Amino acid sequence: MGGMKALEILSPGPLTTVQDMGRLGFGRFGVPRSGAADPLSLRAANLLVGNREGDAGLEMTVIGARIKALRNVAIAVTGADLQPAINGLLMKMWRSHVLRKGDILSFKGRRSGCRAYLAIGGGICVPHVMGSRSTNLTAGFGGLGGRPLRGGDVLCCDSPGRHLTSTGKSLDSPPPICCSTNQRLRVIPGPQDHHFSIRTRDLFFSSLFRVTPQSDRAGIRLAGPPIKALEGVDESILSEGVVPGAIQVPGDAQPIILLGETATGGYRKIATVISADLPLAAQLTPGNSVHFSAVSLDEALEAARQTEEMLRRLRSLETDL
Amino acid sequence: MLYTNPEYRIMGDRALLVELGDHIGMDLHRKVSALFLALNDAPLEGVVEIIPAYGSLLIIFDPLRTRPSLVQEQVRAILKTLDPSRIPEARTLEIPVVYGGEYGPDLDWVAGYHGITPEEVVRLHTSVVYHVYMIGFMPGFPYMGELPKALVTPRKETPRTAVPQGSVALAQAQTGIYPSRSPGGWQIIGRTPRRLFDASRWPPALLQMGDQVRFIAVTEEEMEGWEE
């Protein structure tokens, strides 16, 4: 594990976990990907502090944590705008800053989005479990002791001093954070869209769905008009592998956008959110509303390329201190 | 049934679902296993993960390194020469279970549903060797089948918000074990002291796709001595 003590959690907020880009290749053991629900924001935060994109950072939910610096460290906060502040003074998001020994990072309240990401120069050092530092809360492994962070936890990072020179990097046009009303999510229909009538599919694509408070890292639970499967098909299908973004429709006919905490599922999927829009989905909060529009595979790939291009520009950014 | 021609369906822009059939059965399972092994032996460019299940494999790839149409072509070529009999011989594992009481809160209900005694449910559940068709739902959860016909039981109408770790449960023709505490809708008839999932062990899951399992009824006292 190693690393130097860098941050102390004074209070964790409702749910703060260590995440990276997730755990791939263990689905045959029922082990899901986990990882940052909004991977783009964590990748960007890492690049801003001179880390590798896949280094571990913190995912904070809705309220955010209160954190004390135990040494000088480079940090960046991205994702949801929870109004991050250093010693009470608002700090700019999507930009790297120095947190000096004794400084307090806190959050003044949510303005938009659901999940904020904190990257620390050097990355958070916790052991790799099955190739990843992400926390799996269901089985209780990875991250820090397989659990959400709590007050008194100390986080270590690897050679934080080396990253101090990269502060001042900023992303002038950060990716859009989701809208609170009528957020559009682009999807590719299927794999079980044929289990729904054309009329029901039209209803799915023309309706507004509300994000319910039952949403969590496992899935975004929606409420809207009933998306009923065709008459005569069973309530569940044979369990099969799933990806984040798959929109499953259980027996109650209310769709759930799966995030990365499940490897398989036994409900039919009417559509799947494209990779480029997963960050937007992950930022939805209860009360928000969302609608779906179908796009082609080519459109989805073009959007994925644009995301990579944005990150490529970020990698080549010079410090402007 | 086992499809003559597999169905290929995309799941978003980075996964291809290869459906080989739509039932729970050994012929289909062998084909899924054989394709899974073949894809592991000779990984396809751009593929990052493959999740095998009852009748399908989900092939997850990096959309900037390959395309679903190419993956589909490659899988089709592999299937042409695939020999489903060439899967490794199954291991047989014994799983000790304390049935009923606080460990199996639904045992009496299951017995009542079938009009038999709880003892008869235990006798039936321990009377056959089960096949592990897939691991899923949560880390290390084995989907096993098939139950003797006399034990085929519907799921609970209202799922429990918390099922204890090690709970041995039934749903339709399947039986399974909850590796960690979680919400769940299966009928719980007993509990095992074996650890189904341990991230610090390799492989992390005690049971794997293709294993065979026999349940052994033990007493509470015997369970105490069974810690690994």
XYZ file of C-alpha atoms in Angstrom:
549
model
C 0.000 0.000 0.000
C 2.642 2.535 1.069
C 2.346 6.214 0.319
C 2.410 9.245 2.593
C -0.374 10.404 4.849
C -2.039 13.211 2.935
C -5.651 13.773 3.957
C -7.783 13.203 7.007
C -11.545 12.812 6.682
C -13.193 15.010 9.313
C -16.710 14.096 8.236
C -17.533 11.910 5.237
C -20.951 13.185 4.125
C -23.665 10.686 3.163
C -21.541 8.474 0.919
C -17.894 8.982 0.086
C -15.937 6.100 -1.431
C -12.562 5.458 -3.039
C -13.052 4.724 -6.748
C -10.984 4.409 -9.894
C -11.928 3.277 -13.407
C -13.272 0.004 -12.008
C -12.638 -3.688 -12.042
C -12.792 -5.446 -15.387
C -12.533 -9.137 -16.136
C -14.120 -10.715 -13.070
C -17.745 -10.813 -14.186
C -17.573 -14.630 -14.311
C -17.293 -14.518 -10.506
C -20.243 -12.143 -10.281
C -17.876 -9.258 -9.573
C -19.170 -6.019 -11.131
C -17.088 -3.172 -12.441
C -17.757 -0.671 -9.593
C -15.595 2.429 -10.197
C -16.539 6.077 -10.635
C -20.198 6.339 -11.676
C -19.141 9.373 -13.746
C -15.804 8.163 -15.110
C -15.183 11.272 -17.211
C -15.124 13.567 -14.171
C -12.638 11.367 -12.281
C -10.392 10.975 -15.329
C -10.372 14.756 -15.809
C -9.692 15.418 -12.115
C -6.735 13.042 -12.228
C -5.272 14.683 -15.322
C -5.597 18.134 -13.728
C -3.315 17.111 -10.854
C -0.838 15.290 -13.077
C -2.021 11.775 -12.224
C -2.713 8.879 -14.511
C -6.389 8.868 -15.513
C -6.957 5.572 -13.790
C -5.621 6.627 -10.372
C -7.953 6.377 -7.402
C -9.858 9.404 -6.138
C -12.893 10.084 -3.984
C -16.471 9.978 -5.153
C -18.634 12.157 -2.912
C -22.408 12.198 -2.997
C -24.807 15.172 -2.845
C -23.315 16.861 0.236
C -19.607 16.120 0.141
C -16.994 15.509 2.797
C -14.993 17.741 5.135
C -11.322 16.995 4.700
C -8.093 18.257 6.304
C -4.739 18.304 4.532
C -1.945 16.593 6.503
C 0.707 17.896 4.073
C 0.810 20.066 0.956
C -1.054 18.308 -1.826
C -2.363 19.117 -5.287
C -6.101 18.616 -5.624
C -8.845 19.069 -8.191
C -12.608 18.787 -7.798
C -14.835 17.895 -10.753
C -18.303 16.476 -11.407
C -21.288 17.751 -9.456
C -21.087 21.345 -8.229
C -21.293 20.986 -4.456
C -19.510 24.348 -4.038
C -16.078 23.205 -2.877
C -14.217 25.635 -0.614
C -10.728 25.836 0.864
C -10.784 27.241 4.393
C -14.275 28.495 3.675
C -13.405 30.315 0.439
C -15.037 28.965 -2.700
C -12.524 27.314 -5.011
C -12.774 26.904 -8.760
C -13.782 23.468 -9.961
C -12.114 21.756 -12.923
C -8.824 23.382 -11.900
C -5.923 22.116 -9.810
C -5.107 23.854 -6.528
C -2.636 23.420 -3.696
C -4.145 22.331 -0.413
C -1.572 23.311 2.241
C -0.932 21.408 5.413
C -3.769 22.233 7.825
C -6.124 23.558 5.117
C -9.712 22.366 5.205
C -11.582 21.349 2.075
C -15.334 21.523 2.543
C -18.476 21.828 0.440
C -21.005 24.607 0.860
C -24.018 22.963 -0.695
C -25.186 21.376 -3.875
C -25.941 23.531 -6.884
C -26.094 20.852 -9.558
C -25.321 17.196 -10.171
C -25.084 14.301 -7.756
C -21.475 13.106 -7.498
C -18.350 15.198 -7.092
C -14.864 13.794 -7.588
C -11.703 14.698 -5.720
C -8.342 13.792 -7.198
C -5.172 14.131 -5.158
C -1.709 14.498 -6.677
C -0.185 11.017 -6.476
C -3.528 9.235 -6.305
C -5.037 7.563 -3.270
C -2.985 4.578 -2.149
C -5.121 1.626 -1.136
C -4.336 -1.956 -2.167
C -5.394 -3.180 -5.592
C -8.001 -5.904 -5.261
C -8.565 -7.803 -8.500
C -6.761 -5.122 -10.429
C -8.639 -2.124 -9.056
C -8.778 0.222 -6.082
C -12.539 0.749 -6.416
C -14.816 0.073 -3.463
C -17.334 -2.737 -3.861
C -19.918 -2.000 -1.184
C -22.047 -5.119 -1.804
C -19.319 -7.617 -0.996
C -17.285 -5.190 1.114
C -13.881 -5.145 -0.546
C -11.595 -2.729 -2.375
C -11.178 0.956 -1.558
C -10.555 1.626 2.114
C -11.551 -1.561 3.920
C -14.382 -2.224 1.478
C -16.562 0.448 3.082
C -17.615 4.078 2.742
C -15.195 6.545 4.350
C -15.841 7.737 7.884
C -14.559 10.459 10.152
C -10.958 9.911 11.266
C -9.946 7.964 8.139
C -6.527 8.953 6.839
C -5.788 8.694 3.126
C -2.298 8.170 1.805
C -0.961 9.094 -1.585
C 2.139 8.361 -3.561
C 4.850 11.117 -3.702
C 2.380 14.016 -3.418
C 5.212 16.560 -3.627
C 5.931 15.687 -7.236
C 2.463 16.838 -8.254
C 2.539 20.298 -6.680
C 4.058 21.763 -9.816
C 1.040 20.766 -11.879
C -1.337 23.029 -9.982
C -2.945 25.818 -11.939
C -4.069 23.568 -14.752
C -7.665 24.202 -15.584
C -10.277 23.088 -18.001
C -11.868 26.232 -19.375
C -14.881 24.566 -20.899
C -15.760 21.688 -18.593
C -18.156 19.057 -19.884
C -21.812 19.938 -19.305
C -23.279 18.794 -16.032
C -26.756 17.399 -16.370
C -29.762 19.664 -16.438
C -32.212 19.278 -13.608
C -35.227 19.216 -15.894
C -35.711 17.359 -19.083
C -32.134 16.073 -19.365
C -31.738 14.230 -22.644
C -29.930 10.898 -22.566
C -28.955 9.278 -25.837
C -29.568 5.553 -26.001
C -29.225 2.651 -28.388
C -32.429 0.561 -28.354
C -32.134 -3.004 -27.097
C -31.057 -5.639 -26.415
C -34.681 -6.596 -25.565
C -36.595 -3.717 -27.160
C -38.476 -6.341 -29.200
C -40.140 -7.469 -25.937
C -42.095 -4.215 -25.987
C -44.818 -3.179 -28.419
C -44.115 -0.364 -30.854
C -46.647 1.735 -28.954
C -44.793 1.121 -25.664
C -41.468 1.949 -27.299
C -42.988 5.216 -28.573
C -44.212 5.919 -25.057
C -40.713 5.276 -23.666
C -39.136 7.701 -26.126
C -41.776 10.413 -25.822
C -42.159 10.507 -22.029
C -40.443 12.378 -19.272
C -39.269 10.242 -16.328
C -38.616 11.510 -12.837
C -35.549 10.361 -10.851
C -36.721 8.832 -7.562
C -35.019 8.961 -4.137
C -34.472 5.166 -4.293
C -31.627 5.779 -6.756
C -28.110 4.818 -5.680
C -24.807 3.533 -7.077
C -26.585 0.372 -8.213
C -29.048 2.195 -10.412
C -31.056 5.298 -11.165
C -34.662 4.432 -10.493
C -37.167 6.290 -12.600
C -40.874 6.951 -12.282
C -43.070 7.593 -15.289
C -45.750 6.002 -17.428
C -45.737 2.194 -17.218
C -43.367 0.619 -19.741
C -45.108 -2.734 -19.914
C -43.630 -5.696 -21.739
C -45.685 -7.489 -24.392
C -48.560 -9.646 -23.187
C -47.564 -13.203 -22.518
C -43.843 -12.706 -21.840
C -42.513 -13.667 -18.391
C -41.797 -10.975 -15.860
C -38.091 -11.839 -15.906
C -35.728 -13.131 -18.567
C -32.841 -15.566 -18.094
C -30.143 -13.700 -16.181
C -27.461 -12.285 -18.457
C -24.463 -9.958 -18.243
C -25.136 -6.221 -18.117
C -23.182 -2.995 -18.640
C -23.541 0.378 -16.911
C -26.186 2.325 -18.794
C -28.441 -0.656 -19.521
C -32.040 0.401 -18.838
C -33.860 -2.533 -17.313
C -37.592 -2.687 -16.822
C -38.722 -4.922 -13.946
C -42.256 -6.171 -13.332
C -43.457 -2.831 -11.975
C -42.832 -1.333 -15.460
C -40.653 1.500 -14.073
C -37.224 1.731 -15.760
C -33.903 1.581 -13.901
C -30.662 2.855 -15.458
C -28.020 0.451 -14.154
C -24.705 1.881 -13.019
C -21.623 -0.236 -12.339
C -22.577 -2.242 -9.265
C -24.067 -5.296 -10.894
C -22.576 -7.799 -13.333
C -25.741 -9.652 -14.330
C -29.461 -9.032 -14.342
C -32.669 -10.892 -15.041
C -34.880 -8.096 -16.328
C -35.356 -7.053 -19.930
C -33.507 -3.996 -21.197
C -35.454 -1.698 -23.490
C -32.384 0.424 -24.329
C -28.840 1.233 -23.224
C -27.401 4.699 -22.544
C -24.425 5.425 -24.823
C -20.982 5.587 -23.156
C -20.623 9.312 -23.796
C -23.833 10.095 -21.865
C -23.150 7.858 -18.851
C -21.490 10.761 -17.005
C -24.723 12.751 -17.405
C -26.800 9.821 -16.147
C -24.550 9.431 -13.114
C -25.135 13.071 -12.184
C -28.940 12.809 -12.033
C -30.438 13.490 -8.611
C -33.848 12.689 -7.179
C -36.439 15.107 -8.518
C -34.612 15.626 -11.825
C -36.398 14.611 -14.985
C -34.988 12.840 -17.984
C -36.025 11.738 -21.472
C -34.439 9.312 -23.891
C -33.630 9.669 -27.552
C -32.488 6.862 -29.800
C -29.258 7.296 -31.742
C -27.288 5.085 -34.092
C -24.148 3.208 -33.162
C -22.154 5.608 -35.352
C -23.501 8.610 -33.471
C -22.600 6.941 -30.188
C -19.059 6.277 -31.385
C -18.646 9.844 -32.608
C -19.734 11.080 -29.168
C -17.270 8.696 -27.480
C -14.488 10.046 -29.725
C -15.338 13.625 -28.744
C -15.002 12.674 -25.070
C -11.581 11.174 -25.713
C -10.556 14.249 -27.682
C -11.468 16.491 -24.751
C -9.337 14.350 -22.440
C -6.487 14.388 -24.952
C -6.510 18.195 -24.931
C -6.496 18.093 -21.152
C -3.452 15.806 -21.131
C -1.546 18.289 -23.246
C -2.477 21.335 -21.125
C 0.358 23.360 -19.689
C 0.264 24.770 -16.216
C -0.824 28.425 -16.314
C 0.165 29.387 -12.783
C -34.187 -24.275 -26.731
C -30.684 -24.303 -28.102
C -30.688 -21.932 -31.081
C -29.492 -23.262 -34.398
C -28.154 -19.814 -35.125
C -27.131 -17.588 -32.230
C -28.841 -14.237 -31.796
C -26.488 -11.264 -31.695
C -27.791 -8.118 -30.020
C -25.904 -4.966 -29.120
C -26.165 -3.621 -25.570
C -25.241 0.017 -26.083
C -22.062 0.989 -27.928
C -19.667 -1.311 -26.113
C -21.223 -4.709 -25.573
C -22.475 -7.520 -27.766
C -24.846 -10.106 -26.339
C -24.357 -13.517 -27.913
C -27.475 -15.563 -27.171
C -27.041 -19.288 -27.761
C -30.384 -20.413 -26.351
C -33.183 -19.437 -24.019
C -33.612 -22.202 -21.439
C -31.798 -23.614 -18.418
C -30.116 -26.828 -19.484
C -26.851 -28.708 -19.745
C -26.603 -28.743 -23.537
C -26.832 -24.965 -23.655
C -24.540 -24.601 -20.638
C -21.817 -26.689 -22.334
C -21.970 -24.512 -25.407
C -21.748 -21.293 -23.349
C -18.785 -22.720 -21.381
C -16.979 -23.888 -24.483
C -17.354 -20.498 -26.174
C -16.258 -18.727 -22.984
C -13.123 -20.909 -22.773
C -12.341 -20.395 -26.453
C -12.655 -16.610 -26.084
C -10.351 -16.687 -23.060
C -7.763 -18.833 -24.827
C -7.601 -16.508 -27.797
C -8.753 -13.059 -26.650
C -10.266 -10.836 -29.309
C -8.726 -7.433 -29.975
C -10.438 -4.712 -27.943
C -12.473 -7.063 -25.743
C -12.181 -6.116 -22.056
C -14.579 -8.489 -20.317
C -16.812 -11.474 -21.019
C -19.719 -12.354 -18.738
C -21.070 -15.881 -19.257
C -24.612 -16.680 -18.118
C -27.306 -19.374 -18.517
C -27.706 -19.056 -22.247
C -25.608 -16.085 -23.310
C -22.249 -14.385 -23.181
C -21.976 -10.637 -22.902
C -18.841 -9.485 -24.690
C -17.787 -6.043 -23.477
C -15.277 -4.149 -25.613
C -13.594 -0.797 -26.006
C -15.704 0.895 -28.721
C -12.664 2.805 -29.955
C -10.677 -0.403 -30.530
C -13.220 -2.693 -32.167
C -16.774 -2.750 -33.479
C -19.702 -5.031 -32.641
C -19.951 -6.174 -36.270
C -16.313 -7.299 -36.162
C -16.734 -9.055 -32.795
C -19.818 -10.787 -34.179
C -17.888 -11.995 -37.222
C -15.075 -13.291 -35.012
C -17.464 -15.110 -32.669
C -19.283 -16.660 -35.629
C -15.974 -18.037 -36.921
C -15.106 -19.509 -33.504
C -18.537 -21.128 -33.194
C -18.025 -22.959 -36.492
C -15.276 -25.113 -35.009
C -16.410 -25.106 -31.392
C -16.565 -28.503 -29.672
C -18.880 -28.245 -26.628
C -17.637 -31.604 -25.296
C -14.188 -30.124 -24.703
C -14.907 -28.485 -21.377
C -12.983 -29.520 -18.262
C -14.435 -32.233 -16.046
C -16.678 -30.807 -13.334
C -15.516 -30.603 -9.707
C -17.993 -31.779 -7.093
C -18.182 -29.782 -3.860
C -20.116 -30.530 -0.701
C -21.878 -27.634 0.986
C -22.959 -28.163 4.625
C -26.312 -26.595 5.482
C -28.234 -26.123 8.707
C -31.851 -26.300 7.546
C -34.839 -24.572 9.123
C -35.278 -22.632 12.341
C -33.715 -19.178 12.431
C -31.387 -20.211 9.582
C -34.169 -21.223 7.218
C -37.166 -19.005 7.968
C -39.069 -20.102 4.832
C -38.610 -23.874 5.265
C -42.016 -24.392 6.841
C -43.736 -22.197 4.244
C -42.076 -24.141 1.391
C -43.152 -27.432 3.023
C -46.714 -26.125 3.408
C -46.797 -24.877 -0.201
C -45.993 -28.385 -1.437
C -48.053 -30.186 1.239
C -45.038 -32.093 2.557
C -43.098 -32.047 5.836
C -40.045 -29.811 6.372
C -37.984 -33.009 6.751
C -39.128 -34.070 3.291
C -38.033 -30.693 1.851
C -34.567 -31.240 3.355
C -34.453 -34.817 2.077
C -35.382 -33.664 -1.430
C -32.966 -30.701 -1.418
C -30.040 -32.953 -0.406
C -31.074 -35.781 -2.750
C -29.614 -34.494 -6.017
C -26.372 -33.100 -7.379
C -26.793 -29.536 -8.636
C -25.044 -27.913 -11.494
C -23.637 -24.377 -11.200
C -24.917 -22.700 -14.355
C -23.544 -19.248 -13.672
C -22.299 -16.840 -11.007
C -24.040 -13.495 -10.885
C -26.407 -11.067 -9.167
C -23.698 -10.365 -6.573
C -20.064 -11.477 -6.149
C -19.952 -15.257 -5.727
C -23.723 -15.967 -5.940
C -24.158 -19.386 -7.653
C -27.243 -20.041 -9.784
C -27.723 -23.799 -9.455
C -30.223 -26.246 -10.852
C -32.291 -28.046 -11.134
C -34.404 -28.664 -8.099
C -36.419 -31.883 -7.862
C -39.836 -31.118 -9.429
C -41.526 -31.435 -6.027
C -39.489 -28.435 -4.762
C -40.111 -25.949 -7.565
C -41.328 -22.905 -5.593
C -42.201 -19.333 -6.573
C -40.172 -16.398 -5.253
C -41.465 -14.515 -2.221
C -44.116 -11.966 -3.104
C -42.323 -9.276 -1.143
C -38.523 -9.535 -1.196
C -36.669 -9.241 2.115
C -34.660 -6.090 2.605
C -31.842 -8.098 4.195
C -30.974 -11.769 3.697
C -28.132 -12.995 5.949
C -24.788 -14.126 4.518
C -24.698 -17.852 3.718
C -28.467 -18.213 3.256
C -29.409 -21.189 1.061
C -32.475 -20.394 -0.987
C -34.919 -21.527 -3.684
C -36.630 -19.767 -6.588
C -38.527 -21.644 -9.308
C -36.322 -24.579 -10.334
C -33.161 -22.915 -9.060
C -31.276 -22.993 -5.786
C -28.634 -20.496 -4.702
C -26.565 -19.204 -1.790
C -26.276 -15.546 -0.724
C -22.514 -14.852 -0.337
C -23.060 -11.631 1.609
C -25.944 -9.907 3.305
C -28.227 -8.368 0.713
C -31.844 -7.759 -0.200
C -33.379 -10.842 -1.807
C -36.620 -12.480 -2.877
C -35.741 -16.170 -2.815
C -37.221 -18.605 -0.263
C -34.637 -19.214 2.479
C -34.496 -22.775 3.763
C -31.114 -22.941 5.493
C -27.660 -21.485 5.971
C -24.127 -22.635 5.221
C -20.998 -21.706 7.181
C -18.880 -21.882 3.996
C -17.656 -18.535 2.665
C -18.926 -18.247 -0.873
C -16.903 -15.159 -1.712
C -13.602 -13.863 -0.390
C -11.874 -11.110 -2.353
C -8.496 -11.959 -0.759
C -8.564 -15.535 -2.064
C -7.973 -16.799 -5.602
C -10.287 -17.584 -7.168
C -12.479 -15.262 -5.098
C -15.649 -17.313 -5.604
C -15.904 -20.706 -3.891
C -18.195 -22.038 -6.602
C -17.643 -21.504 -10.288
C -19.608 -21.996 -13.438
C -19.485 -25.710 -14.304
C -19.063 -27.023 -10.735
C -21.324 -29.652 -9.240
C -22.707 -29.229 -5.753
C -24.229 -31.568 -3.191
C -25.848 -30.141 -0.046
C -25.278 -31.990 3.247
C -27.629 -31.419 6.190
C -25.692 -30.635 9.375
C -26.700 -29.639 12.891
C -26.022 -26.261 14.445
C -23.220 -27.828 16.557
C -21.585 -29.356 13.496
C -21.783 -26.001 11.743
C -19.711 -24.397 14.512
C -16.828 -26.733 13.709
C -17.016 -26.088 9.985
C -15.260 -22.729 9.839
C -12.679 -22.770 7.053
